[in-house]
XYZ file of C-alpha atoms in Angstrom:
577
model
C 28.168 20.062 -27.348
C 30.452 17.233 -25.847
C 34.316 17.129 -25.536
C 35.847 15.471 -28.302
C 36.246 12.448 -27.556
C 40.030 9.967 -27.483
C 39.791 7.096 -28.800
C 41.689 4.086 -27.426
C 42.722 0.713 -29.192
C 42.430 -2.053 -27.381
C 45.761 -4.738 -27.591
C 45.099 -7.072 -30.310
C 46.498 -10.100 -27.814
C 48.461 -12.942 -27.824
C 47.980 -13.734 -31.990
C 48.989 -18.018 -30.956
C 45.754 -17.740 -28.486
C 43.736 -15.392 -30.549
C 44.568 -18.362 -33.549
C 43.917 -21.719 -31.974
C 40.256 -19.979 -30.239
C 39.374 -19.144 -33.177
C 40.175 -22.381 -35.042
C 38.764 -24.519 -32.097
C 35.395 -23.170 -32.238
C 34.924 -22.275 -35.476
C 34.476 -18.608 -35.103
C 35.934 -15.472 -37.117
C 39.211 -14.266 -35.187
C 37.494 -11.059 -34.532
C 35.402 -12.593 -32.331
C 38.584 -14.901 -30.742
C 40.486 -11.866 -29.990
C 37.115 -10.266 -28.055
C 37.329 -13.825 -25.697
C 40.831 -13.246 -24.906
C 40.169 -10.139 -24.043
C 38.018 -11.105 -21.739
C 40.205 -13.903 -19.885
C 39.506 -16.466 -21.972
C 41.999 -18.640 -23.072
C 40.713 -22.363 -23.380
C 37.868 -23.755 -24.868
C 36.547 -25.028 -21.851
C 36.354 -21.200 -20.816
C 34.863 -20.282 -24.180
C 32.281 -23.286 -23.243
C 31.391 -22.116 -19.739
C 31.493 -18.547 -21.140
C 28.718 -19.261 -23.475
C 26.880 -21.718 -21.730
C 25.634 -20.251 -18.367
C 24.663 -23.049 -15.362
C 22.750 -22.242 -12.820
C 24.756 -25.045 -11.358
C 27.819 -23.045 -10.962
C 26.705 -20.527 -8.377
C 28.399 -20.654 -6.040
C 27.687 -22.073 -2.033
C 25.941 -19.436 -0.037
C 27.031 -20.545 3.098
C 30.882 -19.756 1.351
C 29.456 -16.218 2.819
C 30.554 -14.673 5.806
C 27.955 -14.886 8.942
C 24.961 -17.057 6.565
C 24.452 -19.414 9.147
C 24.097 -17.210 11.494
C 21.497 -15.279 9.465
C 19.234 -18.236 8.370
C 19.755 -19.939 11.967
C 17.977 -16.551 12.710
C 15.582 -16.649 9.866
C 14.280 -19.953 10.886
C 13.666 -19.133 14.170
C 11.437 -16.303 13.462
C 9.124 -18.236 11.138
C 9.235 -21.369 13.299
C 8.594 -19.092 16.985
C 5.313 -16.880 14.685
C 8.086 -13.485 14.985
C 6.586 -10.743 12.992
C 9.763 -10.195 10.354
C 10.514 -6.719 8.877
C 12.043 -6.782 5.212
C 13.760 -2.820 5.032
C 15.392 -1.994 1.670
C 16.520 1.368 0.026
C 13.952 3.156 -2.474
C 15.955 2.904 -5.583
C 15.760 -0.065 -7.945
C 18.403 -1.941 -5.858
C 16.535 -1.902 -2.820
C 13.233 -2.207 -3.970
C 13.660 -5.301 -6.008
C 15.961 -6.882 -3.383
C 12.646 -6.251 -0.439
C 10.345 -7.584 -3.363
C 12.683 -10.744 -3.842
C 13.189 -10.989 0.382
C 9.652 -10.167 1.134
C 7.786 -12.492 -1.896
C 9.979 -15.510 -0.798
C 9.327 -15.362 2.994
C 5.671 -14.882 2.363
C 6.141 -18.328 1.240
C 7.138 -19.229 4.629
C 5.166 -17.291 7.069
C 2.247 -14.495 7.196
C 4.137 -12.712 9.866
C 6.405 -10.457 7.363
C 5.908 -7.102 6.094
C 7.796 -4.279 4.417
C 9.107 -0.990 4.466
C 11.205 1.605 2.054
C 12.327 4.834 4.130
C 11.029 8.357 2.614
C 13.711 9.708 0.498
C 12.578 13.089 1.734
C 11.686 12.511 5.336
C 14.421 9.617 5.954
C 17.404 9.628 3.546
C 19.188 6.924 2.530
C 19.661 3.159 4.324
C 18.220 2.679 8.184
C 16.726 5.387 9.462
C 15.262 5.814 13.738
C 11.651 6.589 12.204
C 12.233 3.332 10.544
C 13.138 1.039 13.767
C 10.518 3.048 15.586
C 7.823 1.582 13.215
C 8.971 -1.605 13.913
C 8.726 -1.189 17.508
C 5.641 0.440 17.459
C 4.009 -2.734 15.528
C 5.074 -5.673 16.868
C 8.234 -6.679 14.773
C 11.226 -8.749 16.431
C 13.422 -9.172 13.710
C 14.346 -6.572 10.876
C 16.290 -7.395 7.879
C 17.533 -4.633 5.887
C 18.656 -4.933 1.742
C 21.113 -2.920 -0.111
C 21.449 -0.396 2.992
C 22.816 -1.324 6.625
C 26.629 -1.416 6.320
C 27.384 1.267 8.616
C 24.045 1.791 10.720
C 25.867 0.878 13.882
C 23.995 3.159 15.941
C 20.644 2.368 14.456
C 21.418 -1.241 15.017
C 22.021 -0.672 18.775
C 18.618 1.492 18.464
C 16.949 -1.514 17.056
C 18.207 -3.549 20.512
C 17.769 -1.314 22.859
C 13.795 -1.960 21.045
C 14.150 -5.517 21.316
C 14.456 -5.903 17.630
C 17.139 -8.197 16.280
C 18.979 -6.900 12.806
C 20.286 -9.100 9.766
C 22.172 -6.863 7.692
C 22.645 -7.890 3.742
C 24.706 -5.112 1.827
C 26.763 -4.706 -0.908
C 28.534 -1.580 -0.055
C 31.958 -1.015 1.245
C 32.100 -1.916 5.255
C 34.032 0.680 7.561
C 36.658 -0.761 9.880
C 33.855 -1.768 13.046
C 30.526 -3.636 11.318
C 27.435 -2.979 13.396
C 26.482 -5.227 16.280
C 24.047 -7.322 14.024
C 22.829 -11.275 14.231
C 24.305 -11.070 11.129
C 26.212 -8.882 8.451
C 26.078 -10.754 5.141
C 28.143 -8.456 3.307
C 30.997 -10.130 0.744
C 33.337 -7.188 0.769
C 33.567 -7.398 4.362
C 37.440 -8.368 4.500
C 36.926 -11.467 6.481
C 34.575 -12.332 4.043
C 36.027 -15.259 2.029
C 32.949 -15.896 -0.519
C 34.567 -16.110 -4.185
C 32.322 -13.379 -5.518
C 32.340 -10.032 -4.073
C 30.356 -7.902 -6.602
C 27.064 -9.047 -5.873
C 24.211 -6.276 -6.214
C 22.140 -5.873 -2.710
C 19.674 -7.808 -4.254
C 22.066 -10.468 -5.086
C 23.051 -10.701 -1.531
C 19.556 -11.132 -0.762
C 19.109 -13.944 -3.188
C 22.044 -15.538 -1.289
C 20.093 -15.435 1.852
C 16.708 -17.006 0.116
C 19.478 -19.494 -1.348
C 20.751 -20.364 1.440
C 17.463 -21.076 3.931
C 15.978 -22.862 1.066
C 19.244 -25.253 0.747
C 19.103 -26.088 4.507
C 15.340 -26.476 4.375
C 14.947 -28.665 1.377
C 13.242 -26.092 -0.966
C 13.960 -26.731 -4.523
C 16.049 -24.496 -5.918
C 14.096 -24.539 -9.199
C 11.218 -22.749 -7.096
C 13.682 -19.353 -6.691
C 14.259 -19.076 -10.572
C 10.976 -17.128 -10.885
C 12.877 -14.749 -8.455
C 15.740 -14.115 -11.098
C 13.356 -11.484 -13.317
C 13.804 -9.071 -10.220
C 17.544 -9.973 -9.855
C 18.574 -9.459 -13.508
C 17.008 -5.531 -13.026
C 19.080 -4.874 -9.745
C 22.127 -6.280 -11.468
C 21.258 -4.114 -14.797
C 20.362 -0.580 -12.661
C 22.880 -1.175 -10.554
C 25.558 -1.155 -12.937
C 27.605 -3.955 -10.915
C 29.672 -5.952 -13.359
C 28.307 -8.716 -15.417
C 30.766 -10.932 -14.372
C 31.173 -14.631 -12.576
C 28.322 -15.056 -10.777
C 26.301 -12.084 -11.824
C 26.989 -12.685 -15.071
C 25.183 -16.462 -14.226
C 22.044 -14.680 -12.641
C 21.630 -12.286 -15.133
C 21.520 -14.534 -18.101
C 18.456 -16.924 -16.280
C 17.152 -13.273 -15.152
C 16.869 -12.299 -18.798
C 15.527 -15.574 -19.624
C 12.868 -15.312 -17.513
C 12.264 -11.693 -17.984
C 11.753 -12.378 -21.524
C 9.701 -16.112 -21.073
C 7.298 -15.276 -18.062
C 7.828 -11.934 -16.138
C 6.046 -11.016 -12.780
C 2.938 -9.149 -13.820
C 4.448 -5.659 -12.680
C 7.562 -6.208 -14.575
C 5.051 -7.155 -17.599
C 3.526 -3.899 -16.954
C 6.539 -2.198 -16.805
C 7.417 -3.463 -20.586
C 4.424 -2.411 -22.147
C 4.117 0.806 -20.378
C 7.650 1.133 -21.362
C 7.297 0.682 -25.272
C 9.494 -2.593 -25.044
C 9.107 -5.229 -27.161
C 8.236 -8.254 -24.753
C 10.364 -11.639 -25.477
C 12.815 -9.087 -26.968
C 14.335 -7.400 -23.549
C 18.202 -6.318 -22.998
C 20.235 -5.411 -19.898
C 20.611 -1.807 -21.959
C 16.138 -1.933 -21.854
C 16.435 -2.512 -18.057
C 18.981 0.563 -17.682
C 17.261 3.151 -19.999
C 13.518 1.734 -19.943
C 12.578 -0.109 -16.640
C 15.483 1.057 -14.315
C 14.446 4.868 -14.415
C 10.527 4.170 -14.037
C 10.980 2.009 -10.734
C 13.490 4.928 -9.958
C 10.834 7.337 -10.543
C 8.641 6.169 -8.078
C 10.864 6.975 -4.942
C 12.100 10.027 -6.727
C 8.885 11.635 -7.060
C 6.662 9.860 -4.580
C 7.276 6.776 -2.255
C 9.325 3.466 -3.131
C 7.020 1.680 -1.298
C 4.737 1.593 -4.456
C 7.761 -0.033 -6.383
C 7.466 -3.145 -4.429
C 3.880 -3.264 -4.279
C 4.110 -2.836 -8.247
C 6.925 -5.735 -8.449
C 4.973 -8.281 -5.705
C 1.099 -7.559 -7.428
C 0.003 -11.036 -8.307
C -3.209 -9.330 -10.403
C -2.853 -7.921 -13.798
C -5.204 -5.278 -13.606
C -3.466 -4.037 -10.140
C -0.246 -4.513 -11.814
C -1.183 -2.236 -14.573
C -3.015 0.509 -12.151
C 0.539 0.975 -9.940
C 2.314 0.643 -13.173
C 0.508 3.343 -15.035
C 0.933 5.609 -11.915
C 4.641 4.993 -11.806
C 5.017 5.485 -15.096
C 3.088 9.100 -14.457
C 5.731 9.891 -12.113
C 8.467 8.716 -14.476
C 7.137 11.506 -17.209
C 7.319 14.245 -14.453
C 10.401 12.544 -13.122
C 11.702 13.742 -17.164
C 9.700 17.153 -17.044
C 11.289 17.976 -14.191
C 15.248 16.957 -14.702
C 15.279 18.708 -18.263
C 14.196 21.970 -16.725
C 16.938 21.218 -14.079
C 19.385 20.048 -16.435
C 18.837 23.340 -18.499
C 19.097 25.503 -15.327
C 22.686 23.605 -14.308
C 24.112 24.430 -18.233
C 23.150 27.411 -18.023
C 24.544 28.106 -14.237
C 28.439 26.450 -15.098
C 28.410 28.403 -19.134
C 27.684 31.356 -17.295
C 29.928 31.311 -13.868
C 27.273 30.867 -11.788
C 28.051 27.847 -10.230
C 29.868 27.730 -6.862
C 33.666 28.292 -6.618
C 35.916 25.220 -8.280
C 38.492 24.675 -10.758
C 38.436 21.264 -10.697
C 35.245 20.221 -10.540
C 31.491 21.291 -11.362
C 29.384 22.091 -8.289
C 26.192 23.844 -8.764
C 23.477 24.567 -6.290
C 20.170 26.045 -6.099
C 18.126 25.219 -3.059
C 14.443 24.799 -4.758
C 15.788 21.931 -7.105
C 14.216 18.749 -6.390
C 16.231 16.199 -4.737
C 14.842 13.196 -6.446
C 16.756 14.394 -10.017
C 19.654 15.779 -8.667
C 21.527 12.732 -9.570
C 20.719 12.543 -13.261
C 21.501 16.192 -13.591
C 24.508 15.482 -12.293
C 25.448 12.357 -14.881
C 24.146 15.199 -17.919
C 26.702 17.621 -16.395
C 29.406 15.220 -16.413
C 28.898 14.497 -20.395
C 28.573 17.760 -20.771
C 31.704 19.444 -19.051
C 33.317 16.047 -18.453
C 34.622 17.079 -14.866
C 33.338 15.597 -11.240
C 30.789 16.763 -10.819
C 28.448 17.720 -7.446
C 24.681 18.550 -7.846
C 23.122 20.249 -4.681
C 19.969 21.259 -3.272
C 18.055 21.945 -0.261
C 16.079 19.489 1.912
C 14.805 19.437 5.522
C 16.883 22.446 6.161
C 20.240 20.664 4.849
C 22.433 20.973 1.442
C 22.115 17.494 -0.280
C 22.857 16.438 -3.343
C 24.154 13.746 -5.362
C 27.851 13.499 -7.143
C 28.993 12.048 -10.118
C 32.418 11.339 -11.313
C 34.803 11.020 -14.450
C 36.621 7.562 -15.427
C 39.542 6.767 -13.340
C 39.025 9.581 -10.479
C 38.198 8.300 -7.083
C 35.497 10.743 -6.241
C 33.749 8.398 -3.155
C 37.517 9.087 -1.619
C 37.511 13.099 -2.499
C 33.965 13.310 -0.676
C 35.470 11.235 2.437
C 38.406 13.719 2.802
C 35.844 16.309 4.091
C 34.111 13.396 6.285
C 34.097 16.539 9.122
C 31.914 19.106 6.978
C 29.180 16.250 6.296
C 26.169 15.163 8.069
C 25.932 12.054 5.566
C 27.713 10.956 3.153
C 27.947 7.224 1.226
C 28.165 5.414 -2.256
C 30.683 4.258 -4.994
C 33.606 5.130 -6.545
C 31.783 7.025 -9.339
C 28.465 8.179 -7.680
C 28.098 9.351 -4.180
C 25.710 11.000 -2.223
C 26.182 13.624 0.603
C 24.352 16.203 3.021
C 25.704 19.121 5.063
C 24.858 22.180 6.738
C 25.047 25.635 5.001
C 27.503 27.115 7.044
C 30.142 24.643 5.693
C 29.139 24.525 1.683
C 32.237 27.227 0.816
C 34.615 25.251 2.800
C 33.417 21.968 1.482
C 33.858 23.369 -2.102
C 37.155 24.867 -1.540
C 38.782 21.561 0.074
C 37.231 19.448 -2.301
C 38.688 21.436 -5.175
C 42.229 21.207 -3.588
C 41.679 17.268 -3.194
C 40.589 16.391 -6.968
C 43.527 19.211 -7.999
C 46.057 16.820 -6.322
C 44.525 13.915 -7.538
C 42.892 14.266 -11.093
C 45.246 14.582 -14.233
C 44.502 15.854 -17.671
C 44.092 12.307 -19.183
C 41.390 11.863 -16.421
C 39.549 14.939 -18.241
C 39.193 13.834 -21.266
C 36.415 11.070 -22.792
C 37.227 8.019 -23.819
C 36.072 5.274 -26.138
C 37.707 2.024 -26.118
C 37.347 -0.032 -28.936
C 37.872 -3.463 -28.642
C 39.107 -4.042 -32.177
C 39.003 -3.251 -36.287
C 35.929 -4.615 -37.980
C 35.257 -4.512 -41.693
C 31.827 -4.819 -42.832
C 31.943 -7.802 -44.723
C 32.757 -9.478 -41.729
C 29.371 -8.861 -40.573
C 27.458 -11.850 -41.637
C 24.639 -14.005 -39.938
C 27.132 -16.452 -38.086
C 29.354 -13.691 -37.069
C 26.323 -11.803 -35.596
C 24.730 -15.002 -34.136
C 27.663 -16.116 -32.233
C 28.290 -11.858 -30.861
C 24.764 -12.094 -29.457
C 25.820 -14.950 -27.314
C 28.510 -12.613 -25.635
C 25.303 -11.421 -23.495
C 24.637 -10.291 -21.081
C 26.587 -6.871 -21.076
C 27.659 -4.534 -18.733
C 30.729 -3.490 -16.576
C 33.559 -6.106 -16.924
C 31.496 -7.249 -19.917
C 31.008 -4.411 -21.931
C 29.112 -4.672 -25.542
C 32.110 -4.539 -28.287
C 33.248 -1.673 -29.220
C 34.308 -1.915 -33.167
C 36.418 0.455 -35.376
C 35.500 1.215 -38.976
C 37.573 3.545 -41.231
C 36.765 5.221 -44.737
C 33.331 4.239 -44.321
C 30.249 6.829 -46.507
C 26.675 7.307 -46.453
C 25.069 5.966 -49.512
C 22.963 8.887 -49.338
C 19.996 9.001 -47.680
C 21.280 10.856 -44.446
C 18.712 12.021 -42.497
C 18.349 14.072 -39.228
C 16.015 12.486 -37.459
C 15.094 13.246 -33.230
C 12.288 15.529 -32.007
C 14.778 18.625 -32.776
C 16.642 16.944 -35.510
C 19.984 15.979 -33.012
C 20.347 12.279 -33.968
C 21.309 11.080 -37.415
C 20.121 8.610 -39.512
C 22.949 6.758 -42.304
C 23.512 3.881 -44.115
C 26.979 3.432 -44.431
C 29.115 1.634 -47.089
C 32.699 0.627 -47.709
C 34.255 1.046 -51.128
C 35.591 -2.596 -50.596
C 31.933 -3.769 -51.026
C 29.722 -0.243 -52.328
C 26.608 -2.582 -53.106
C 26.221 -3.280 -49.227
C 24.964 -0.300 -47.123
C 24.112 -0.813 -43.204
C 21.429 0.771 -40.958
C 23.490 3.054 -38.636
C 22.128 5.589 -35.738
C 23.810 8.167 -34.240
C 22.864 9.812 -31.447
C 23.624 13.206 -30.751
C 25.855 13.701 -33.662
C 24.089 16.059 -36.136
C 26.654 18.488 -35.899
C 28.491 15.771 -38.786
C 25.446 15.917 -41.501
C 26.803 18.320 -43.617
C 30.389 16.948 -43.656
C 28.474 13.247 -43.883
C 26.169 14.237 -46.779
C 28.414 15.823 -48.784
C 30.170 12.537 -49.257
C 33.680 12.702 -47.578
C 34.695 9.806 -45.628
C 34.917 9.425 -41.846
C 35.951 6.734 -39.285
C 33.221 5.068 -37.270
C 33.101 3.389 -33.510
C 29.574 1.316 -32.621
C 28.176 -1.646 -31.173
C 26.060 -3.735 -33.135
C 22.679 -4.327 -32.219
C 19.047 -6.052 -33.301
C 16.658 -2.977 -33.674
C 12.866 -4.763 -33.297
C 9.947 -2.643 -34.610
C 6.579 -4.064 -34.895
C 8.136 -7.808 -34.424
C 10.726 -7.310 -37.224
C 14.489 -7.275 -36.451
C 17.259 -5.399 -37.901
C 20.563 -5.285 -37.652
C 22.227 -1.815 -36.527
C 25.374 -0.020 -35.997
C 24.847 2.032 -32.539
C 27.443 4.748 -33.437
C 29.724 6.003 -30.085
C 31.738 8.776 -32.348
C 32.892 9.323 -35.728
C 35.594 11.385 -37.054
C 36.662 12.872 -40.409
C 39.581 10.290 -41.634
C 42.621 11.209 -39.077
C 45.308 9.000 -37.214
C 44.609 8.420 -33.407
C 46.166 7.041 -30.183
């Protein structure tokens, strides 16, 4: 069972602003007081908020060394160069070579692909990588969503012959590598308005960019935007700005006229086509491209995401989709090994944190375990294995702790570390694993405090039912795209019941299924699911009130949809902070 959870009120706002929104558009002030929460003050702001333009992305050549990089581009399709596209083998990587590779095929025959072994290679440029090159012919590589701080493979790469053009997303160190060009726009003298682009996004720039200087239409990229709106979704950068811009025409055209391996992707994922969310791309599509460079090679992702025949399309898909069902065999036996490891002591010295480790776990789930551990136990976490002779493993973090930084303050114990401020990855030799645990315990103890330990659920603000009508709904469903920065809305409910007919519903019977009323309006029940919460059926179906936190959603099943309360937590009726 999960930590109880805190929940936290979000500021109502400035009441004058939350008034005159809500009176200039028309609109309940529930849904006012969400815009200003957001930024949004004017109705010009509401106006571009709702009302996505493609025509507001912004300049690519605004980025950092883009001349440079198409200047280099051009040259290599004009001169007959053999190009290399080389991306990472998760879904950020292997969309943003699909998107790279698909566009420059446009341009030139001379381009092919490659996705590093997550086994044999690890993570971002590897020397087996550049060596391929070499070995067949290529001149020019350029690498997606890795790159950032392969200074010494980049000098490899020359000492080959092979030029480098570098487009990350990732935090640069201090000295970039010695590439034609680093397209990068969190490099600090990197003065492009936007600096939250996924790798894939900062390929798109790129494609953007060469097709501006060369007179390409720009309408001709928009069937590129499918793969773009699934990097932006998996990679859980915000949905903000710009993003926020490409992932609205990304779900458009996800839902209008997907690739065929996305299309495959839907059915074999039980989606309901026309019908897709960001939250579909995260829980349905995200993990099955995942799956195939977990569990195999991510070179079949991009093959699956470039097929231009259905019946190919559906073969990789199906076999991806084979790996995604081990992928889930395999991480629950995992997961179940880990719980049972920290409940019993098992797991490797540290107060502060969860670290586990068991060197026959397979590397390609160590991640996920990790995230189930953190909902679990709600600490940072550290999942490790063995591979190639090294402890690897993946980490996972809690909101508002740093762990990226606590995993750089042992720099000297790792091999190889890199990632975000919430997930990180890292390899090291056995000898140093005890020290490594003891010094990262000491760092998160002088960092992390108790407030950092505990869950929280922000809600946005009160709701009552009856506020809950067709307009109110229609108008919420433009807030989309969500995700970081842009968050679906949390709502409040209190002294809500079941009318009833509370089921248990799941496999094992985890998940509840209500109908909840108010007593200010008992003839009106709502369709409410709650995962993981069965633990409240007997307090629910005896009839006692309880507080309620959810999004709202549209459930579609068989073509039909329904509205539904996605419940976060409930509570018997109590104050909170």
């Amino acid at each position: 069972m999960s930590k109880e959870k805190k929940w936290i009120l979000k500021d109502a706002g400035d009441a004058e602003t939350v008034s005159r929104l809500s009176s200039e558009l028309g609109v309940d002030p529930v849904l006012s007081e969400l815009l200003t929460q957001r930024g949004i003050r004017t109705f010009q702001e509401a106006r571009d908020f709702f009302r996505p333009d493609l025509g507001n992305l912004h300049d690519p050549f605004l980025m950092k060394d883009m001349d440079k990089a198409v200047s280099r581009l051009e040259k290599a399709v004009e001169s007959g160069e053999k190009i290399l596209v080389y991306g990472d083998y998760d879904v950020d990587g292997t969309t943003a070579v699909s998107l790279v590779y698909s566009f420059i095929l446009r341009l030139t025959s001379n381009v092919d692909f490659y996705i590093p072994d997550r086994y044999d290679e690890g993570y971002g440029v590897s020397f087996k990588g550049i060596d391929w090159a070499a070995d067949n012919g290529f001149s020019l590589i350029i690498t997606l969503d890795c790159g950032i701080k392969a200074n010494d493979k980049v000098r490899y790469a020359r000492s080959k012959g092979i030029d480098v053009i570098i487009c990350d997303h990732h935090l640069p160190e201090n000295d970039l590598p010695d590439a034609v060009a680093v397209l990068d726009p969190k490099r600090e003298d990197c003065l492009y308005p936007f600096d939250d682009l996924s790798g894939c996004g900062v390929g798109f720039k790129l494609v953007q960019a060469y097709s501006r200087k060369n007179g390409i239409p720009f309408e001709s990229l928009v069937p590129l935007l499918d793969l773009l709106v699934v990097s932006i979704a998996s990679d859980l950068v915000s949905v903000i700005g710009e993003n926020r811009i490409l992932a609205h025409f990304g779900l458009k055209r996800l839902n209008e006229e997907p690739r065929k391996g996305l299309l495959a992707m839907i059915h074999l994922s039980g989606l309901d086509p026309e019908h897709i969310t960001i939250d579909d791309i995260v829980f349905k599509i995200g993990p099955r491209i995942n799956a195939a460079g977990r569990m195999e090679t991510g070179r079949i992702a991009v093959e699956l995401l470039t097929a231009d025949d259905d019946d190919v399309a559906v073969r990789i898909g199906t076999e991806i989709n084979e790996h995604n069902n081990e992928r889930k065999n395999i991480d629950r036996e995992i997961t179940q090994e880990a719980l049972e490891m920290v409940r019993s002591r098992k797991c490797l010295p540290a107060e502060n944190a969860t670290i586990v480790y068991n060197p026959l776990w397979h590397k390609g789930v160590v991640g996920i375990v990790a995230s189930r551990l953190v909902e679990a136990f709600y600490k940072p976490t550290i999942v490790l294995t063995k591979s190639n002779g090294l402890v690897t493993g993946s980490a996972r973090s809690v909101h508002g702790f740093d762990l990226y930084d606590a995993i750089e303050s042992c720099a000297d114990l790792l091999e190889n570390f890199g990632g975000h401020l919430y997930a990180a990855g890292l390899t090291l030799k056995e000898e140093n694993l005890d020290e490594f645990c003891r010094r990262i315990d000491v760092f998160i103890a002088g960092k992390i405090d108790h407030q950092m330990l505990t869950p929280l659920i922000t809600i946005d603000t009160r709701l009552q039912f009856e506020q809950i009508t067709p307009k109110f709904f229609r108008i919420l469903k433009q807030f989309q795209p969500f995700g970081p920065g842009n968050n679906a809305p949390v709502f409040l409910t209190e002294n809500v019941y079941d009318n009833g007919n509370a089921r248990k519903v799941g496999a094992e019977g985890g998940h509840l299924r209500l109908e909840l009323i108010q007593e200010t309006q008992p003839y009106r029940h709502i369709s409410a699911i709650a995962f993981n919460k069965s633990e409240h059926f007997d307090h629910i179906k005896a009839g006692n009130p309880f507080d309620v936190c959810y999004s709202i959603v549209e459930n579609y099943y068989r073509g039909i949809a329904n509205l539904q309360l996605r419940i976060k937590d409930l509570r018997d009726r109590e104050e909170f902070i």
